[in-house]
Short mmCIF file of N, CA and C in Angstrom, two decimals:
data_model
loop_
_atom_site.label_atom_id
_atom_site.label_comp_id
_atom_site.label_asym_id
_atom_site.label_seq_id
_atom_site.Cartn_x
_atom_site.Cartn_y
_atom_site.Cartn_z
N MET A 24 -18.83 -65.14 -2.11
CA MET A 24 -19.30 -65.97 -1.17
C MET A 24 -20.73 -65.33 -0.64
N GLY A 25 -21.72 -66.28 -0.47
CA GLY A 25 -23.04 -65.86 -0.09
C GLY A 25 -22.71 -65.49 1.42
N PHE A 26 -23.72 -64.50 1.86
CA PHE A 26 -23.67 -64.04 3.25
C PHE A 26 -23.79 -65.18 4.25
N PHE A 27 -24.81 -66.03 3.93
CA PHE A 27 -25.07 -67.16 4.90
C PHE A 27 -23.88 -68.02 5.08
N TRP A 28 -23.18 -68.38 3.95
CA TRP A 28 -22.09 -69.33 4.01
C TRP A 28 -20.82 -68.61 4.62
N ALA A 29 -20.68 -67.32 4.48
CA ALA A 29 -19.64 -66.46 5.22
C ALA A 29 -19.84 -66.69 6.60
N ASN A 30 -21.05 -66.51 7.15
CA ASN A 30 -21.32 -66.63 8.54
C ASN A 30 -21.07 -68.01 9.01
N VAL A 31 -21.46 -69.08 8.25
CA VAL A 31 -21.28 -70.38 8.72
C VAL A 31 -19.61 -70.69 8.73
N LYS A 32 -18.93 -70.09 7.81
CA LYS A 32 -17.58 -70.45 7.77
C LYS A 32 -16.81 -69.66 8.97
N ALA A 33 -17.25 -68.43 9.22
CA ALA A 33 -16.72 -67.70 10.37
C ALA A 33 -17.02 -68.36 11.73
N ASN A 34 -18.14 -68.93 11.84
CA ASN A 34 -18.58 -69.49 13.15
C ASN A 34 -17.74 -70.78 13.32
N ILE A 35 -17.63 -71.60 12.24
CA ILE A 35 -16.90 -72.86 12.17
C ILE A 35 -15.39 -72.69 12.60
N GLU A 36 -14.78 -71.60 11.94
CA GLU A 36 -13.25 -71.06 12.24
C GLU A 36 -13.24 -70.75 13.55
N GLY A 37 -14.11 -69.85 14.04
CA GLY A 37 -14.04 -69.28 15.46
C GLY A 37 -14.24 -70.42 16.53
N ALA A 38 -15.19 -71.51 16.21
CA ALA A 38 -15.17 -72.54 17.20
C ALA A 38 -14.03 -73.45 17.16
N VAL A 39 -13.40 -73.62 16.04
CA VAL A 39 -12.17 -74.40 16.04
C VAL A 39 -11.03 -73.82 16.76
N ALA A 40 -11.02 -72.44 16.58
CA ALA A 40 -9.94 -71.75 17.19
C ALA A 40 -10.21 -71.65 18.73
N ASN A 41 -11.36 -71.59 19.16
CA ASN A 41 -11.68 -71.34 20.60
C ASN A 41 -11.33 -72.84 21.23
N ALA A 42 -11.78 -73.81 20.43
CA ALA A 42 -11.48 -75.21 20.99
C ALA A 42 -10.07 -75.58 21.10
N LYS A 43 -9.22 -75.08 20.08
CA LYS A 43 -7.76 -75.39 20.18
C LYS A 43 -7.21 -74.46 21.32
N MET A 44 -7.50 -73.34 21.46
CA MET A 44 -7.02 -72.45 22.52
C MET A 44 -7.47 -73.09 23.94
N HIS A 45 -8.65 -73.46 24.03
CA HIS A 45 -9.09 -73.87 25.36
C HIS A 45 -8.26 -75.10 25.61
N TYR A 46 -8.05 -76.11 24.64
CA TYR A 46 -7.34 -77.27 24.87
C TYR A 46 -5.93 -77.09 25.31
N TYR A 47 -5.32 -76.01 24.58
CA TYR A 47 -3.94 -75.55 25.12
C TYR A 47 -3.89 -74.95 26.33
N GLU A 48 -4.83 -74.05 26.68
CA GLU A 48 -4.78 -73.41 28.08
C GLU A 48 -4.96 -74.55 29.11
N GLU A 49 -6.02 -75.48 28.89
CA GLU A 49 -6.06 -76.52 29.99
C GLU A 49 -4.71 -77.47 30.05
N LYS A 50 -3.97 -77.69 28.79
CA LYS A 50 -2.86 -78.35 28.98
C LYS A 50 -1.89 -77.61 29.76
N LEU A 51 -1.90 -76.22 29.63
CA LEU A 51 -0.89 -75.40 30.43
C LEU A 51 -1.21 -75.50 31.95
N ARG A 52 -2.57 -75.38 32.30
CA ARG A 52 -3.01 -75.44 33.57
C ARG A 52 -2.70 -76.74 34.25
N SER A 53 -2.77 -77.82 33.47
CA SER A 53 -2.75 -79.24 34.25
C SER A 53 -1.20 -79.56 34.48
N ASP A 54 -0.39 -78.88 33.97
CA ASP A 54 1.07 -79.25 34.15
C ASP A 54 1.43 -78.64 35.34
N ASP A 55 2.43 -79.50 36.18
CA ASP A 55 2.78 -78.87 37.57
C ASP A 55 4.27 -78.44 37.23
N TYR A 56 4.43 -77.16 37.62
CA TYR A 56 5.62 -76.58 37.34
C TYR A 56 6.37 -76.36 38.80
N ASP A 57 7.70 -76.66 38.54
CA ASP A 57 8.77 -76.47 39.64
C ASP A 57 9.28 -75.11 39.61
N GLU A 58 9.61 -74.47 38.56
CA GLU A 58 10.17 -73.34 38.50
C GLU A 58 9.53 -72.43 37.39
N ASP A 59 9.59 -71.12 37.65
CA ASP A 59 9.11 -70.20 36.61
C ASP A 59 9.62 -70.33 35.21
N GLU A 60 10.90 -70.60 35.18
CA GLU A 60 11.50 -71.00 33.97
C GLU A 60 11.04 -72.08 33.01
N ASP A 61 10.48 -73.19 33.80
CA ASP A 61 10.01 -74.30 33.15
C ASP A 61 8.69 -73.90 32.66
N GLU A 62 7.89 -73.12 33.52
CA GLU A 62 6.54 -72.64 33.12
C GLU A 62 6.65 -71.85 31.86
N GLU A 63 7.58 -70.83 31.70
CA GLU A 63 7.71 -70.07 30.44
C GLU A 63 8.13 -70.91 29.38
N GLU A 64 9.09 -71.78 29.48
CA GLU A 64 9.51 -72.90 28.41
C GLU A 64 8.37 -73.58 27.88
N ASP A 65 7.54 -74.10 28.90
CA ASP A 65 6.36 -75.10 28.55
C ASP A 65 5.33 -74.21 27.66
N TYR A 66 4.95 -72.94 28.27
CA TYR A 66 4.05 -71.99 27.63
C TYR A 66 4.53 -71.76 26.20
N ASN A 67 5.88 -71.45 26.04
CA ASN A 67 6.27 -71.22 24.66
C ASN A 67 6.17 -72.36 23.71
N GLU A 68 6.54 -73.53 24.34
CA GLU A 68 6.36 -74.81 23.41
C GLU A 68 4.76 -75.00 23.12
N VAL A 69 3.78 -74.82 23.94
CA VAL A 69 2.55 -75.00 23.62
C VAL A 69 1.98 -73.91 22.83
N GLN A 70 2.47 -72.78 22.95
CA GLN A 70 2.07 -71.54 22.05
C GLN A 70 2.59 -71.95 20.62
N GLU A 71 3.72 -72.35 20.47
CA GLU A 71 4.29 -72.65 19.13
C GLU A 71 3.48 -73.85 18.59
N GLU A 72 3.22 -74.80 19.26
CA GLU A 72 2.26 -75.79 18.86
C GLU A 72 0.94 -75.23 18.35
N TYR A 73 0.36 -74.40 19.16
CA TYR A 73 -1.06 -73.80 18.64
C TYR A 73 -0.80 -73.07 17.37
N ASP A 74 0.30 -72.16 17.33
CA ASP A 74 0.56 -71.30 16.19
C ASP A 74 0.72 -72.29 14.98
N THR A 75 1.53 -73.30 14.98
CA THR A 75 1.73 -74.24 13.98
C THR A 75 0.54 -74.95 13.38
N ASP A 76 -0.42 -75.37 14.47
CA ASP A 76 -1.58 -75.94 14.03
C ASP A 76 -2.50 -74.89 13.28
N SER A 77 -2.46 -73.69 13.73
CA SER A 77 -3.44 -72.75 13.22
C SER A 77 -3.00 -72.18 11.85
N ILE A 78 -1.79 -72.35 11.43
CA ILE A 78 -1.21 -71.68 10.27
C ILE A 78 -1.03 -72.81 9.25
N GLU A 79 -2.12 -73.20 8.74
CA GLU A 79 -2.03 -74.10 7.56
C GLU A 79 -2.62 -73.44 6.35
N ASP A 80 -1.54 -72.65 5.68
CA ASP A 80 -1.94 -71.90 4.60
C ASP A 80 -1.82 -72.44 3.18
N SER A 81 -1.49 -73.66 3.13
CA SER A 81 -1.38 -74.28 1.80
C SER A 81 -2.85 -74.47 1.32
N PRO A 82 -3.02 -74.45 -0.09
CA PRO A 82 -4.36 -74.57 -0.53
C PRO A 82 -4.82 -75.93 -0.21
N VAL A 83 -4.09 -77.00 -0.27
CA VAL A 83 -4.52 -78.40 0.01
C VAL A 83 -5.06 -78.54 1.38
N ALA A 84 -4.21 -77.91 2.42
CA ALA A 84 -4.69 -77.94 3.90
C ALA A 84 -6.10 -77.04 3.96
N ASN A 85 -6.03 -76.08 3.35
CA ASN A 85 -7.27 -75.25 3.43
C ASN A 85 -8.50 -75.95 2.92
N ILE A 86 -8.52 -76.56 1.83
CA ILE A 86 -9.35 -77.29 1.28
C ILE A 86 -9.87 -78.51 2.07
N GLN A 87 -8.81 -79.22 2.66
CA GLN A 87 -8.96 -80.33 3.48
C GLN A 87 -9.73 -80.06 4.67
N ASN A 88 -9.35 -78.91 5.29
CA ASN A 88 -9.98 -78.54 6.67
C ASN A 88 -11.38 -78.09 6.40
N ASN A 89 -11.66 -77.61 5.18
CA ASN A 89 -13.02 -77.09 4.96
C ASN A 89 -13.91 -77.99 4.10
N TRP A 90 -13.33 -79.35 3.73
CA TRP A 90 -14.00 -80.14 2.98
C TRP A 90 -15.49 -80.48 3.28
N LYS A 91 -15.80 -80.78 4.50
CA LYS A 91 -17.07 -81.04 5.00
C LYS A 91 -18.04 -79.95 4.71
N SER A 92 -17.59 -78.66 4.95
CA SER A 92 -18.35 -77.53 4.83
C SER A 92 -18.52 -77.35 3.27
N ILE A 93 -17.52 -77.61 2.52
CA ILE A 93 -17.65 -77.42 1.01
C ILE A 93 -18.75 -78.46 0.53
N LEU A 94 -18.76 -79.65 0.98
CA LEU A 94 -19.66 -80.77 0.60
C LEU A 94 -21.11 -80.22 0.97
N LEU A 95 -21.17 -79.70 2.07
CA LEU A 95 -22.53 -79.15 2.60
C LEU A 95 -22.99 -77.97 1.64
N VAL A 96 -22.15 -77.18 1.21
CA VAL A 96 -22.57 -76.07 0.17
C VAL A 96 -23.04 -76.69 -1.05
N LEU A 97 -22.17 -77.79 -1.38
CA LEU A 97 -22.59 -78.49 -2.71
C LEU A 97 -23.97 -79.01 -2.61
N GLN A 98 -24.11 -79.87 -1.58
CA GLN A 98 -25.44 -80.68 -1.43
C GLN A 98 -26.51 -79.70 -1.33
N THR A 99 -26.42 -78.69 -0.54
CA THR A 99 -27.53 -77.77 -0.40
C THR A 99 -27.86 -76.76 -1.61
N GLU A 100 -26.69 -76.21 -2.08
CA GLU A 100 -26.93 -75.30 -3.12
C GLU A 100 -27.25 -75.99 -4.52
N TYR A 101 -26.93 -77.12 -4.76
CA TYR A 101 -27.18 -77.83 -5.97
C TYR A 101 -27.95 -78.97 -5.83
N ASN A 102 -28.57 -79.08 -4.81
CA ASN A 102 -29.71 -80.15 -4.39
C ASN A 102 -29.19 -81.56 -4.90
N ILE A 103 -28.05 -81.94 -4.36
CA ILE A 103 -27.53 -83.23 -4.65
C ILE A 103 -27.94 -84.18 -3.57
N GLN A 104 -28.57 -85.23 -3.98
CA GLN A 104 -29.16 -86.29 -3.13
C GLN A 104 -28.25 -86.90 -2.35
N ASP A 105 -28.63 -87.42 -1.15
CA ASP A 105 -27.81 -88.32 -0.21
C ASP A 105 -27.16 -89.40 -0.97
N ILE A 106 -27.88 -90.05 -1.72
CA ILE A 106 -27.43 -91.23 -2.44
C ILE A 106 -26.25 -90.87 -3.41
N GLN A 107 -26.42 -89.76 -4.16
CA GLN A 107 -25.42 -89.23 -4.98
C GLN A 107 -24.19 -88.75 -4.35
N MET A 108 -24.30 -88.13 -3.05
CA MET A 108 -23.19 -87.78 -2.22
C MET A 108 -22.48 -88.98 -1.68
N SER A 109 -23.13 -89.94 -1.36
CA SER A 109 -22.44 -91.19 -0.75
C SER A 109 -21.64 -91.92 -1.75
N THR A 110 -22.45 -92.02 -3.09
CA THR A 110 -21.95 -92.92 -4.08
C THR A 110 -20.72 -92.15 -4.87
N TRP A 111 -20.87 -90.85 -5.15
CA TRP A 111 -19.96 -90.16 -6.17
C TRP A 111 -19.14 -89.22 -5.40
N ILE A 112 -19.54 -88.56 -4.45
CA ILE A 112 -18.77 -87.34 -3.93
C ILE A 112 -17.86 -87.79 -2.67
N LYS A 113 -18.46 -88.51 -1.74
CA LYS A 113 -17.75 -88.87 -0.55
C LYS A 113 -16.49 -89.59 -0.78
N PRO A 114 -16.44 -90.49 -1.79
CA PRO A 114 -15.25 -91.23 -2.04
C PRO A 114 -14.08 -90.45 -2.67
N LEU A 115 -14.40 -89.10 -2.98
CA LEU A 115 -13.46 -88.22 -3.49
C LEU A 115 -12.27 -87.77 -2.41
N ARG A 116 -11.10 -87.81 -2.85
CA ARG A 116 -10.11 -87.40 -1.91
C ARG A 116 -9.12 -86.34 -2.30
N VAL A 117 -8.92 -85.18 -1.71
CA VAL A 117 -8.04 -84.27 -2.10
C VAL A 117 -6.63 -84.81 -2.23
N GLU A 118 -5.98 -84.50 -3.48
CA GLU A 118 -4.67 -85.00 -3.75
C GLU A 118 -3.71 -83.93 -3.65
N ASN A 119 -3.95 -82.83 -4.56
CA ASN A 119 -2.93 -81.77 -4.56
C ASN A 119 -3.56 -80.62 -5.38
N VAL A 120 -2.89 -79.54 -5.25
CA VAL A 120 -3.30 -78.22 -6.04
C VAL A 120 -2.05 -77.84 -6.79
N GLU A 121 -2.28 -77.71 -8.30
CA GLU A 121 -1.19 -77.24 -9.07
C GLU A 121 -1.68 -76.23 -9.70
N ASP A 122 -1.05 -75.08 -9.78
CA ASP A 122 -1.56 -73.89 -10.64
C ASP A 122 -3.14 -73.83 -10.74
N ASN A 123 -3.79 -73.67 -9.60
CA ASN A 123 -5.14 -73.62 -9.42
C ASN A 123 -6.04 -74.70 -10.05
N ILE A 124 -5.45 -75.82 -10.24
CA ILE A 124 -5.98 -77.04 -10.61
C ILE A 124 -6.07 -77.92 -9.37
N LEU A 125 -7.27 -78.20 -8.80
CA LEU A 125 -7.49 -79.06 -7.77
C LEU A 125 -7.65 -80.57 -8.33
N ASN A 126 -6.58 -81.47 -7.91
CA ASN A 126 -6.64 -82.89 -8.36
C ASN A 126 -7.36 -83.56 -7.07
N LEU A 127 -8.45 -84.14 -7.42
CA LEU A 127 -9.27 -85.21 -6.52
C LEU A 127 -9.12 -86.57 -7.13
N SER A 128 -8.98 -87.57 -6.14
CA SER A 128 -8.93 -89.01 -6.67
C SER A 128 -10.21 -89.60 -6.26
N PHE A 129 -10.85 -90.43 -7.17
CA PHE A 129 -12.07 -91.07 -6.91
C PHE A 129 -11.62 -92.58 -6.70
N ARG A 130 -11.85 -93.01 -5.53
CA ARG A 130 -11.41 -94.46 -5.27
C ARG A 130 -12.80 -95.26 -4.61
N ASN A 131 -13.00 -96.32 -5.41
CA ASN A 131 -13.96 -97.31 -4.92
C ASN A 131 -13.30 -98.58 -4.94
N PRO A 132 -12.88 -99.28 -3.85
CA PRO A 132 -12.09 -100.42 -3.78
C PRO A 132 -12.72 -101.61 -4.65
N ASP A 133 -14.07 -101.56 -4.87
CA ASP A 133 -14.62 -102.64 -5.53
C ASP A 133 -14.58 -102.50 -7.12
N ASP A 134 -14.07 -101.39 -7.61
CA ASP A 134 -13.92 -101.10 -8.99
C ASP A 134 -12.78 -101.75 -9.54
N ASN A 135 -13.02 -102.34 -10.87
CA ASN A 135 -11.77 -102.75 -11.63
C ASN A 135 -11.50 -101.71 -12.41
N GLU A 136 -10.49 -101.67 -13.15
CA GLU A 136 -9.86 -100.72 -13.89
C GLU A 136 -10.76 -99.87 -14.97
N GLN A 137 -11.51 -100.73 -15.66
CA GLN A 137 -12.64 -100.23 -16.50
C GLN A 137 -13.63 -99.50 -15.83
N GLU A 138 -14.24 -100.02 -14.75
CA GLU A 138 -15.29 -99.41 -14.02
C GLU A 138 -14.72 -98.12 -13.29
N HIS A 139 -13.47 -98.13 -13.00
CA HIS A 139 -12.86 -97.01 -12.29
C HIS A 139 -12.79 -95.84 -13.38
N ASN A 140 -12.26 -96.16 -14.63
CA ASN A 140 -12.22 -94.93 -15.63
C ASN A 140 -13.54 -94.69 -16.06
N THR A 141 -14.55 -95.53 -16.13
CA THR A 141 -15.97 -95.05 -16.45
C THR A 141 -16.49 -94.07 -15.32
N ASN A 142 -16.29 -94.48 -14.12
CA ASN A 142 -16.80 -93.78 -12.90
C ASN A 142 -16.08 -92.34 -12.78
N VAL A 143 -14.77 -92.32 -13.12
CA VAL A 143 -14.08 -91.14 -13.07
C VAL A 143 -14.66 -90.09 -14.16
N LYS A 144 -14.93 -90.77 -15.39
CA LYS A 144 -15.43 -89.84 -16.33
C LYS A 144 -16.79 -89.24 -15.98
N TYR A 145 -17.61 -90.10 -15.38
CA TYR A 145 -18.97 -89.59 -14.94
C TYR A 145 -18.83 -88.55 -13.83
N VAL A 146 -18.03 -88.69 -12.91
CA VAL A 146 -17.94 -87.95 -11.68
C VAL A 146 -17.32 -86.57 -12.34
N GLN A 147 -16.46 -86.55 -13.23
CA GLN A 147 -15.70 -85.46 -13.82
C GLN A 147 -16.87 -84.67 -14.56
N LYS A 148 -17.59 -85.22 -15.22
CA LYS A 148 -18.62 -84.59 -16.19
C LYS A 148 -19.74 -84.17 -15.25
N ARG A 149 -20.16 -84.82 -14.47
CA ARG A 149 -21.41 -84.41 -13.56
C ARG A 149 -21.07 -83.56 -12.49
N PHE A 150 -19.94 -83.69 -11.71
CA PHE A 150 -19.81 -82.91 -10.43
C PHE A 150 -18.60 -81.82 -10.46
N ALA A 151 -17.56 -82.06 -11.39
CA ALA A 151 -16.31 -81.33 -11.20
C ALA A 151 -16.72 -79.78 -11.25
N GLU A 152 -17.57 -79.30 -12.08
CA GLU A 152 -17.89 -77.95 -12.20
C GLU A 152 -18.63 -77.52 -10.90
N LEU A 153 -19.56 -78.38 -10.43
CA LEU A 153 -20.34 -78.02 -9.18
C LEU A 153 -19.40 -77.82 -7.95
N LEU A 154 -18.51 -78.94 -7.95
CA LEU A 154 -17.59 -78.68 -7.00
C LEU A 154 -16.62 -77.53 -6.82
N SER A 155 -16.23 -77.17 -8.04
CA SER A 155 -15.45 -75.91 -8.28
C SER A 155 -16.26 -74.67 -7.83
N ASN A 156 -17.59 -74.79 -8.20
CA ASN A 156 -18.39 -73.44 -7.76
C ASN A 156 -18.69 -73.54 -6.29
N ALA A 157 -18.83 -74.80 -5.65
CA ALA A 157 -18.96 -74.80 -4.14
C ALA A 157 -17.75 -74.31 -3.55
N ILE A 158 -16.63 -74.72 -3.87
CA ILE A 158 -15.35 -74.23 -3.35
C ILE A 158 -15.16 -72.73 -3.41
N ALA A 159 -15.45 -72.25 -4.54
CA ALA A 159 -15.40 -70.76 -4.78
C ALA A 159 -16.51 -70.11 -3.86
N GLU A 160 -17.54 -70.51 -3.69
CA GLU A 160 -18.59 -69.89 -2.94
C GLU A 160 -18.19 -69.98 -1.48
N TYR A 161 -17.56 -71.13 -0.97
CA TYR A 161 -17.32 -71.24 0.34
C TYR A 161 -15.98 -70.51 0.81
N MET A 162 -14.92 -70.67 -0.12
CA MET A 162 -13.67 -70.13 0.24
C MET A 162 -13.16 -68.96 -0.52
N ASP A 163 -14.01 -68.48 -1.42
CA ASP A 163 -13.54 -67.28 -2.21
C ASP A 163 -12.32 -67.57 -2.98
N ALA A 164 -12.19 -68.85 -3.46
CA ALA A 164 -10.80 -69.23 -4.28
C ALA A 164 -11.37 -70.11 -5.30
N GLN A 165 -10.96 -69.76 -6.52
CA GLN A 165 -11.35 -70.48 -7.73
C GLN A 165 -10.40 -71.51 -8.18
N TYR A 166 -10.95 -72.77 -8.30
CA TYR A 166 -10.08 -73.86 -8.69
C TYR A 166 -10.84 -74.64 -9.82
N VAL A 167 -9.90 -75.12 -10.79
CA VAL A 167 -10.50 -76.09 -11.76
C VAL A 167 -10.30 -77.60 -11.07
N VAL A 168 -11.44 -78.15 -11.08
CA VAL A 168 -11.46 -79.51 -10.42
C VAL A 168 -11.29 -80.56 -11.49
N LYS A 169 -10.19 -81.46 -11.20
CA LYS A 169 -9.96 -82.56 -12.03
C LYS A 169 -9.91 -83.92 -11.19
N ILE A 170 -10.66 -84.72 -11.70
CA ILE A 170 -10.82 -86.13 -11.15
C ILE A 170 -10.09 -87.19 -11.55
N LYS A 171 -9.35 -87.82 -10.84
CA LYS A 171 -8.37 -88.88 -11.18
C LYS A 171 -8.88 -90.20 -10.86
#
């Protein structure tokens, strides 16, 4: 991963973690407690919720959580124009990961079956390798991208 993108990723992750912790701390402060026992119980519940939110280790969750940043890498590093992004890339949705194959679906509600198949072939040919490279650069994880 390039030094610049590593710093961007670290800053984004830090900001998200700080925002979540601030939210949960405020939630704890705003509750009225009658007994110390209730306070400890509520704190443990909020801390468990925070820990659960923070630990999304699945590849799909990691990719989905970083999708906007990955697309920014794609657009800036590979000079993808805004019209190409909005037409071909933004309609992509992360479906699943199987054996380091990242399956993305391309959905345009206006497409009929034939148009859909043509568009999927175009996106696969034109952008799959670039997406794979952007993911590898941003996340230090290599996936083969397949468009459905």
